[in-house]
mmCIF file of C-alpha atoms and ligand atoms in Angstrom:
data_model
loop_
_atom_site.group_PDB
_atom_site.id
_atom_site.type_symbol
_atom_site.label_atom_id
_atom_site.label_comp_id
_atom_site.label_asym_id
_atom_site.label_seq_id
_atom_site.Cartn_x
_atom_site.Cartn_y
_atom_site.Cartn_z
ATOM 1 C CA MET A 1494 0.141 0.242 -0.238
ATOM 2 C CA ASN A 1495 1.366 3.559 -0.875
ATOM 3 C CA LEU A 1496 2.331 5.604 2.081
ATOM 4 C CA ASP A 1497 1.522 8.603 0.471
ATOM 5 C CA LEU A 1498 -1.839 8.018 -0.585
ATOM 6 C CA LEU A 1499 -2.985 6.265 3.161
ATOM 7 C CA ILE A 1500 -1.378 9.557 4.715
ATOM 8 C CA ASP A 1501 -3.413 11.830 1.917
ATOM 9 C CA TRP A 1502 -6.737 9.462 2.985
ATOM 10 C CA HIS A 1503 -6.404 10.072 7.304
ATOM 11 C CA ILE A 1504 -4.732 13.489 7.040
ATOM 12 C CA ASN A 1505 -7.906 14.762 5.254
ATOM 13 C CA ALA A 1506 -10.091 12.831 8.044
ATOM 14 C CA PRO A 1507 -11.565 14.478 11.477
ATOM 15 C CA ARG A 1508 -9.383 12.309 13.120
ATOM 16 C CA GLN A 1509 -7.124 9.137 12.139
ATOM 17 C CA GLY A 1510 -9.107 6.638 14.850
ATOM 18 C CA PRO A 1511 -12.446 6.166 15.970
ATOM 19 C CA GLY A 1512 -12.873 8.402 18.962
ATOM 20 C CA GLY A 1513 -14.141 11.790 20.394
ATOM 21 C CA ASP A 1514 -13.640 14.795 22.170
ATOM 22 C CA GLY A 1515 -15.914 13.885 25.244
ATOM 23 C CA GLN A 1516 -14.902 10.683 25.260
ATOM 24 C CA THR A 1517 -11.371 12.343 25.857
ATOM 25 C CA ARG A 1518 -12.892 14.158 28.503
ATOM 26 C CA LEU A 1519 -14.545 11.521 30.030
ATOM 27 C CA ALA A 1520 -11.695 9.378 30.329
ATOM 28 C CA LEU A 1521 -9.079 12.324 31.598
ATOM 29 C CA SER A 1522 -12.187 12.285 34.232
ATOM 30 C CA LEU A 1523 -11.984 8.915 35.289
ATOM 31 C CA THR A 1524 -8.032 9.231 35.981
ATOM 32 C CA GLY A 1525 -8.931 11.131 38.635
ATOM 33 C CA ILE A 1526 -5.882 13.515 38.246
ATOM 34 C CA ALA A 1527 -7.545 16.089 35.341
ATOM 35 C CA ASP A 1528 -7.334 18.709 38.710
ATOM 36 C CA GLN A 1529 -3.536 18.298 39.353
ATOM 37 C CA HIS A 1530 -1.022 20.930 38.342
ATOM 38 C CA GLY A 1531 2.345 20.286 36.298
ATOM 39 C CA LEU A 1532 1.090 17.025 34.737
ATOM 40 C CA GLN A 1533 3.573 15.898 32.565
ATOM 41 C CA VAL A 1534 1.729 13.709 29.959
ATOM 42 C CA ALA A 1535 2.725 11.617 26.425
ATOM 43 C CA ASP A 1536 0.277 11.066 23.677
ATOM 44 C CA LEU A 1537 1.557 8.605 21.788
ATOM 45 C CA GLY A 1538 0.099 7.632 17.930
ATOM 46 C CA CYS A 1539 -1.429 10.827 18.536
ATOM 47 C CA GLY A 1540 -2.396 11.338 14.426
ATOM 48 C CA THR A 1541 -3.087 14.775 13.386
ATOM 49 C CA GLY A 1542 -3.705 15.422 17.871
ATOM 50 C CA ALA A 1543 -7.376 15.112 17.737
ATOM 51 C CA SER A 1544 -7.168 14.091 21.937
ATOM 52 C CA THR A 1545 -3.784 15.754 22.097
ATOM 53 C CA LEU A 1546 -5.493 19.062 21.527
ATOM 54 C CA THR A 1547 -8.379 18.286 23.948
ATOM 55 C CA LEU A 1548 -6.231 17.453 26.509
ATOM 56 C CA ALA A 1549 -4.431 20.456 26.020
ATOM 57 C CA ALA A 1550 -7.786 22.281 26.296
ATOM 58 C CA ALA A 1551 -8.851 20.056 29.766
ATOM 59 C CA LEU A 1552 -5.335 20.321 31.342
ATOM 60 C CA SER A 1553 -4.332 23.739 31.542
ATOM 61 C CA ASP A 1554 -1.178 24.333 32.348
ATOM 62 C CA ALA A 1555 0.151 20.648 31.510
ATOM 63 C CA ASP A 1556 3.523 19.686 29.175
ATOM 64 C CA ILE A 1557 2.310 17.513 27.042
ATOM 65 C CA VAL A 1558 4.472 15.319 24.219
ATOM 66 C CA ALA A 1559 2.363 14.293 21.063
ATOM 67 C CA VAL A 1560 4.494 11.732 18.848
ATOM 68 C CA ASP A 1561 3.842 10.096 15.990
ATOM 69 C CA PHE A 1562 5.879 8.762 13.254
ATOM 70 C CA LEU A 1563 4.692 10.451 10.542
ATOM 71 C CA GLU A 1564 5.626 13.975 9.922
ATOM 72 C CA PRO A 1565 2.408 15.132 8.036
ATOM 73 C CA PHE A 1566 0.382 14.311 11.066
ATOM 74 C CA ILE A 1567 3.109 16.033 12.984
ATOM 75 C CA ALA A 1568 3.118 18.960 10.781
ATOM 76 C CA SER A 1569 -0.251 19.196 10.551
ATOM 77 C CA LEU A 1570 -0.749 19.290 14.445
ATOM 78 C CA GLU A 1571 2.481 21.594 15.155
ATOM 79 C CA GLN A 1572 0.096 24.091 12.667
ATOM 80 C CA ALA A 1573 -2.671 23.724 14.917
ATOM 81 C CA VAL A 1574 -0.571 24.018 18.110
ATOM 82 C CA ARG A 1575 0.928 27.831 16.794
ATOM 83 C CA GLU A 1576 -2.516 28.355 16.098
ATOM 84 C CA ARG A 1577 -3.965 28.011 19.252
ATOM 85 C CA SER A 1578 -0.822 29.631 20.810
ATOM 86 C CA LEU A 1579 -0.485 25.925 22.532
ATOM 87 C CA ARG A 1580 3.754 26.427 21.723
ATOM 88 C CA SER A 1581 4.867 26.732 25.415
ATOM 89 C CA ARG A 1582 2.837 23.323 26.506
ATOM 90 C CA VAL A 1583 2.492 21.285 23.579
ATOM 91 C CA ARG A 1584 5.238 19.685 21.960
ATOM 92 C CA PRO A 1585 4.592 17.699 19.102
ATOM 93 C CA MET A 1586 7.604 14.780 17.779
ATOM 94 C CA VAL A 1587 8.430 12.708 14.932
ATOM 95 C CA THR A 1588 9.271 9.883 16.943
ATOM 96 C CA SER A 1589 8.638 5.695 17.124
ATOM 97 C CA MET A 1590 6.360 4.737 20.022
ATOM 98 C CA GLU A 1591 9.248 1.830 19.544
ATOM 99 C CA THR A 1592 12.472 3.943 20.716
ATOM 100 C CA LEU A 1593 10.513 6.984 23.048
ATOM 101 C CA PRO A 1594 12.814 9.689 24.625
ATOM 102 C CA PHE A 1595 10.660 9.486 27.972
ATOM 103 C CA GLU A 1596 12.854 8.801 31.283
ATOM 104 C CA ALA A 1597 12.125 6.397 33.633
ATOM 105 C CA GLU A 1598 9.149 7.336 35.782
ATOM 106 C CA SER A 1599 9.036 10.263 34.383
ATOM 107 C CA LEU A 1600 4.986 11.206 33.299
ATOM 108 C CA ASP A 1601 2.041 11.233 34.933
ATOM 109 C CA LEU A 1602 -0.146 10.300 32.169
ATOM 110 C CA ILE A 1603 0.200 8.067 29.460
ATOM 111 C CA TRP A 1604 -2.521 8.485 26.542
ATOM 112 C CA SER A 1605 -2.757 6.821 23.446
ATOM 113 C CA GLU A 1606 -5.915 6.600 20.983
ATOM 114 C CA GLY A 1607 -6.191 4.004 18.647
ATOM 115 C CA ALA A 1608 -2.623 3.329 18.431
ATOM 116 C CA ILE A 1609 -1.630 0.598 20.777
ATOM 117 C CA TYR A 1610 -2.249 -2.183 18.645
ATOM 118 C CA ASN A 1611 0.664 -1.328 16.688
ATOM 119 C CA LEU A 1612 3.008 -2.600 19.024
ATOM 120 C CA GLY A 1613 0.492 -5.090 20.146
ATOM 121 C CA PHE A 1614 -1.580 -4.431 23.564
ATOM 122 C CA GLU A 1615 0.517 -6.862 26.368
ATOM 123 C CA ASP A 1616 3.292 -5.278 24.337
ATOM 124 C CA GLY A 1617 2.460 -1.552 24.178
ATOM 125 C CA ILE A 1618 1.466 -1.860 27.733
ATOM 126 C CA ARG A 1619 4.352 -3.267 29.147
ATOM 127 C CA ALA A 1620 6.855 -1.120 27.028
ATOM 128 C CA TRP A 1621 5.347 2.048 28.430
ATOM 129 C CA ARG A 1622 4.602 1.128 32.106
ATOM 130 C CA PRO A 1623 8.495 1.865 33.261
ATOM 131 C CA MET A 1624 7.831 5.698 31.994
ATOM 132 C CA LEU A 1625 5.003 6.307 34.311
ATOM 133 C CA LYS A 1626 5.499 7.497 38.075
ATOM 134 C CA PRO A 1627 4.764 5.218 40.424
ATOM 135 C CA GLY A 1628 0.367 5.684 40.367
ATOM 136 C CA GLY A 1629 0.656 7.371 37.053
ATOM 137 C CA ARG A 1630 -2.427 6.932 34.747
ATOM 138 C CA LEU A 1631 -2.613 5.022 31.271
ATOM 139 C CA VAL A 1632 -5.512 5.432 29.146
ATOM 140 C CA VAL A 1633 -5.967 3.672 26.119
ATOM 141 C CA SER A 1634 -8.149 2.929 23.482
ATOM 142 C CA GLU A 1635 -7.816 -1.075 21.991
ATOM 143 C CA ILE A 1636 -10.514 -2.931 19.613
ATOM 144 C CA THR A 1637 -12.601 -5.067 21.886
ATOM 145 C CA TRP A 1638 -15.343 -8.243 21.241
ATOM 146 C CA LEU A 1639 -18.407 -6.523 23.484
ATOM 147 C CA THR A 1640 -19.985 -10.177 23.462
ATOM 148 C CA ASP A 1641 -19.006 -13.266 23.821
ATOM 149 C CA THR A 1642 -20.050 -14.656 20.924
ATOM 150 C CA ARG A 1643 -20.116 -12.986 17.462
ATOM 151 C CA PRO A 1644 -20.656 -13.655 13.832
ATOM 152 C CA ALA A 1645 -17.916 -16.012 11.885
ATOM 153 C CA PRO A 1646 -17.780 -13.830 9.002
ATOM 154 C CA LEU A 1647 -16.731 -11.424 11.729
ATOM 155 C CA GLU A 1648 -14.598 -13.258 13.641
ATOM 156 C CA GLU A 1649 -12.494 -14.112 11.039
ATOM 157 C CA HIS A 1650 -11.881 -10.590 9.679
ATOM 158 C CA TRP A 1651 -10.453 -9.621 13.119
ATOM 159 C CA MET A 1652 -8.550 -12.911 13.078
ATOM 160 C CA ALA A 1653 -6.835 -11.893 9.664
ATOM 161 C CA GLU A 1654 -6.420 -8.566 11.013
ATOM 162 C CA TYR A 1655 -6.074 -8.615 14.487
ATOM 163 C CA PRO A 1656 -5.667 -11.480 16.625
ATOM 164 C CA GLN A 1657 -5.124 -9.906 19.568
ATOM 165 C CA ILE A 1658 -9.042 -8.458 19.576
ATOM 166 C CA ALA A 1659 -10.513 -9.966 22.722
ATOM 167 C CA THR A 1660 -13.326 -8.864 25.268
ATOM 168 C CA ALA A 1661 -13.116 -6.248 28.004
ATOM 169 C CA GLY A 1662 -12.392 -8.735 30.734
ATOM 170 C CA GLU A 1663 -9.188 -10.403 29.108
ATOM 171 C CA LYS A 1664 -7.649 -6.729 28.487
ATOM 172 C CA VAL A 1665 -8.244 -5.700 32.054
ATOM 173 C CA THR A 1666 -6.917 -8.792 32.935
ATOM 174 C CA GLN A 1667 -3.581 -7.778 30.780
ATOM 175 C CA LEU A 1668 -3.229 -5.064 32.432
ATOM 176 C CA GLU A 1669 -3.617 -6.674 35.621
ATOM 177 C CA ASN A 1670 -1.178 -9.056 34.815
ATOM 178 C CA ASN A 1671 1.512 -6.549 33.720
ATOM 179 C CA GLY A 1672 1.291 -3.886 36.604
ATOM 180 C CA TYR A 1673 -2.094 -1.669 36.349
ATOM 181 C CA SER A 1674 -4.980 -1.463 38.704
ATOM 182 C CA LEU A 1675 -8.559 -0.578 36.709
ATOM 183 C CA LEU A 1676 -9.869 2.949 36.851
ATOM 184 C CA GLY A 1677 -12.436 2.517 34.401
ATOM 185 C CA TYR A 1678 -13.303 1.259 31.118
ATOM 186 C CA PHE A 1679 -16.304 2.207 28.404
ATOM 187 C CA PRO A 1680 -16.692 1.366 24.685
ATOM 188 C CA LEU A 1681 -16.845 3.942 22.037
ATOM 189 C CA PRO A 1682 -20.349 5.062 21.228
ATOM 190 C CA ARG A 1683 -21.362 4.291 17.323
ATOM 191 C CA GLU A 1684 -20.666 8.266 16.401
ATOM 192 C CA CYS A 1685 -17.408 7.847 17.082
ATOM 193 C CA TRP A 1686 -17.109 5.798 14.316
ATOM 194 C CA LEU A 1687 -19.524 7.304 11.640
ATOM 195 C CA ASP A 1688 -19.417 10.664 12.475
ATOM 196 C CA ASN A 1689 -16.128 11.671 13.905
ATOM 197 C CA TYR A 1690 -13.922 8.950 11.756
ATOM 198 C CA TYR A 1691 -15.563 7.706 8.846
ATOM 199 C CA GLY A 1692 -17.521 10.837 9.004
ATOM 200 C CA ASP A 1693 -18.805 11.381 4.830
ATOM 201 C CA ILE A 1694 -17.135 8.818 3.622
ATOM 202 C CA GLU A 1695 -18.273 9.327 0.172
ATOM 203 C CA ALA A 1696 -17.516 12.615 0.053
ATOM 204 C CA ARG A 1697 -13.942 12.164 0.879
ATOM 205 C CA ALA A 1698 -13.830 9.496 -1.441
ATOM 206 C CA ALA A 1699 -14.732 11.858 -4.023
ATOM 207 C CA SER A 1700 -12.671 14.384 -3.687
ATOM 208 C CA PHE A 1701 -9.713 11.701 -2.787
ATOM 209 C CA LEU A 1702 -10.370 10.261 -6.339
ATOM 210 C CA ALA A 1703 -10.798 14.053 -8.001
ATOM 211 C CA ARG A 1704 -6.989 14.828 -6.279
ATOM 212 C CA HIS A 1705 -5.414 11.278 -7.183
ATOM 213 C CA GLY A 1706 -6.984 10.606 -10.190
ATOM 214 C CA GLU A 1707 -8.564 6.604 -10.805
ATOM 215 C CA THR A 1708 -6.063 4.547 -11.015
ATOM 216 C CA GLU A 1709 -6.173 0.770 -9.698
ATOM 217 C CA GLU A 1710 -4.157 1.541 -6.366
ATOM 218 C CA VAL A 1711 -6.090 4.475 -5.350
ATOM 219 C CA VAL A 1712 -9.436 3.210 -6.282
ATOM 220 C CA ALA A 1713 -8.355 0.049 -4.201
ATOM 221 C CA LEU A 1714 -7.782 2.145 -0.921
ATOM 222 C CA VAL A 1715 -10.880 3.666 -1.211
ATOM 223 C CA GLU A 1716 -12.967 0.533 -1.773
ATOM 224 C CA ALA A 1717 -10.470 -0.708 1.214
ATOM 225 C CA GLU A 1718 -11.784 2.018 3.639
ATOM 226 C CA ARG A 1719 -15.609 1.689 2.324
ATOM 227 C CA SER A 1720 -15.843 -1.953 2.805
ATOM 228 C CA GLU A 1721 -14.100 -1.029 6.425
ATOM 229 C CA CYS A 1722 -17.099 1.494 7.257
ATOM 230 C CA ALA A 1723 -19.622 -1.024 5.829
ATOM 231 C CA LEU A 1724 -18.255 -3.790 8.494
ATOM 232 C CA TYR A 1725 -18.409 -1.466 11.322
ATOM 233 C CA ARG A 1726 -22.249 -0.247 9.973
ATOM 234 C CA GLU A 1727 -23.074 -4.023 9.680
ATOM 235 C CA TYR A 1728 -21.820 -5.461 13.345
ATOM 236 C CA SER A 1729 -21.391 -2.728 15.483
ATOM 237 C CA ASP A 1730 -23.045 -4.536 18.312
ATOM 238 C CA TYR A 1731 -20.313 -6.922 18.562
ATOM 239 C CA PHE A 1732 -16.937 -4.673 18.677
ATOM 240 C CA SER A 1733 -15.977 -1.349 19.591
ATOM 241 C CA TYR A 1734 -12.638 0.452 20.439
ATOM 242 C CA GLY A 1735 -12.632 0.315 24.367
ATOM 243 C CA VAL A 1736 -11.483 2.773 26.648
ATOM 244 C CA TYR A 1737 -9.078 1.475 29.448
ATOM 245 C CA VAL A 1738 -8.083 4.379 32.149
ATOM 246 C CA ALA A 1739 -6.041 2.589 34.573
ATOM 247 C CA ARG A 1740 -3.218 3.047 37.250
ATOM 248 C CA ARG A 1741 0.051 1.864 37.676
ATOM 249 C CA CYS A 1742 0.512 -0.144 40.710
HETATM 250 N N1 SAH B 2982 -4.369 8.879 17.896
HETATM 251 C C1 SAH B 2982 -4.944 9.110 16.513
HETATM 252 C C2 SAH B 2982 -4.544 8.341 15.946
HETATM 253 C C3 SAH B 2982 -4.753 7.017 15.658
HETATM 254 S S1 SAH B 2982 -4.299 6.364 14.252
HETATM 255 C C4 SAH B 2982 -6.697 9.541 16.889
HETATM 256 O O1 SAH B 2982 -7.463 8.561 17.510
HETATM 257 O O2 SAH B 2982 -6.853 10.340 15.688
HETATM 258 C C5 SAH B 2982 -2.768 4.960 14.941
HETATM 259 C C6 SAH B 2982 -1.982 6.337 14.906
HETATM 260 O O3 SAH B 2982 -0.542 5.583 15.118
HETATM 261 C C7 SAH B 2982 -1.523 6.700 13.155
HETATM 262 O O4 SAH B 2982 -0.903 8.166 13.205
HETATM 263 C C8 SAH B 2982 0.354 6.173 12.910
HETATM 264 O O5 SAH B 2982 0.669 7.325 11.651
HETATM 265 C C9 SAH B 2982 0.473 6.118 14.577
HETATM 266 N N2 SAH B 2982 1.860 5.034 14.498
HETATM 267 C C10 SAH B 2982 1.638 3.678 13.453
HETATM 268 N N3 SAH B 2982 2.429 2.885 14.283
HETATM 269 C C11 SAH B 2982 3.461 3.748 14.924
HETATM 270 C C12 SAH B 2982 5.194 3.755 15.296
HETATM 271 N N4 SAH B 2982 5.506 2.626 15.474
HETATM 272 N N5 SAH B 2982 4.833 5.049 15.907
HETATM 273 C C13 SAH B 2982 4.890 6.088 16.192
HETATM 274 N N6 SAH B 2982 3.157 6.447 15.813
HETATM 275 C C14 SAH B 2982 2.968 5.340 15.260
#
């Protein structure tokens, strides 16, 4: 898959993964530390920074480092940070989640929406834990089964795409087995996918096709996005992103 095309598709979306400002704020309130001053925060896999900007608005004196390995997303966030006069407390950074620059026990809060799957949930929570201060908080969203059983075609899809998909109970056990205790959990509602993430997918598809021409590659990308959206519409009772709010023990 052509990375420039993928970036162009996603940079023109409202956000790069399912989520919402209200859900970011709800998760922040569940951390129980939103009223503390001078928090050191990292937003990992921030994309163009939808969650970063919500956190910056809600935490008026936090120091937020926002990390993504795709330079165009970080450039877009840098512009938003300048426009909102946030440069003194929000630092966008082009870095891989696999080579994070944070010192041991330096962060009050690690935030990551729709991105930890790139490391794998359990590998990610293990790798990030040492960077949190003892008692520091983790907020992470992860693809989650909402039911104990589900239709076979859906099961097959996710086993091929991301076999680590599991129920919230299994994810919570993984958190507990890796030195975290759960403070809160909720699944993202449908509007976080259909309004905030896919948006008006047909309008986006039309302008994307107009920008790039209808080559085989361009059409294939649009088709893949359409079918992902259709899969969600059909099976939204069975899976979503779960938002996990945890404390480093
Ligand atoms: N948190 C954003 C973006 C989610 S999409 C939102 O909710 O809108 C996942 C993001 O993870 C993408 O921006 C992608 O560039 C980033 N990503 C994937 N692998 C990464 C890695 N190894 N290091 C840093 N960022 C990564």
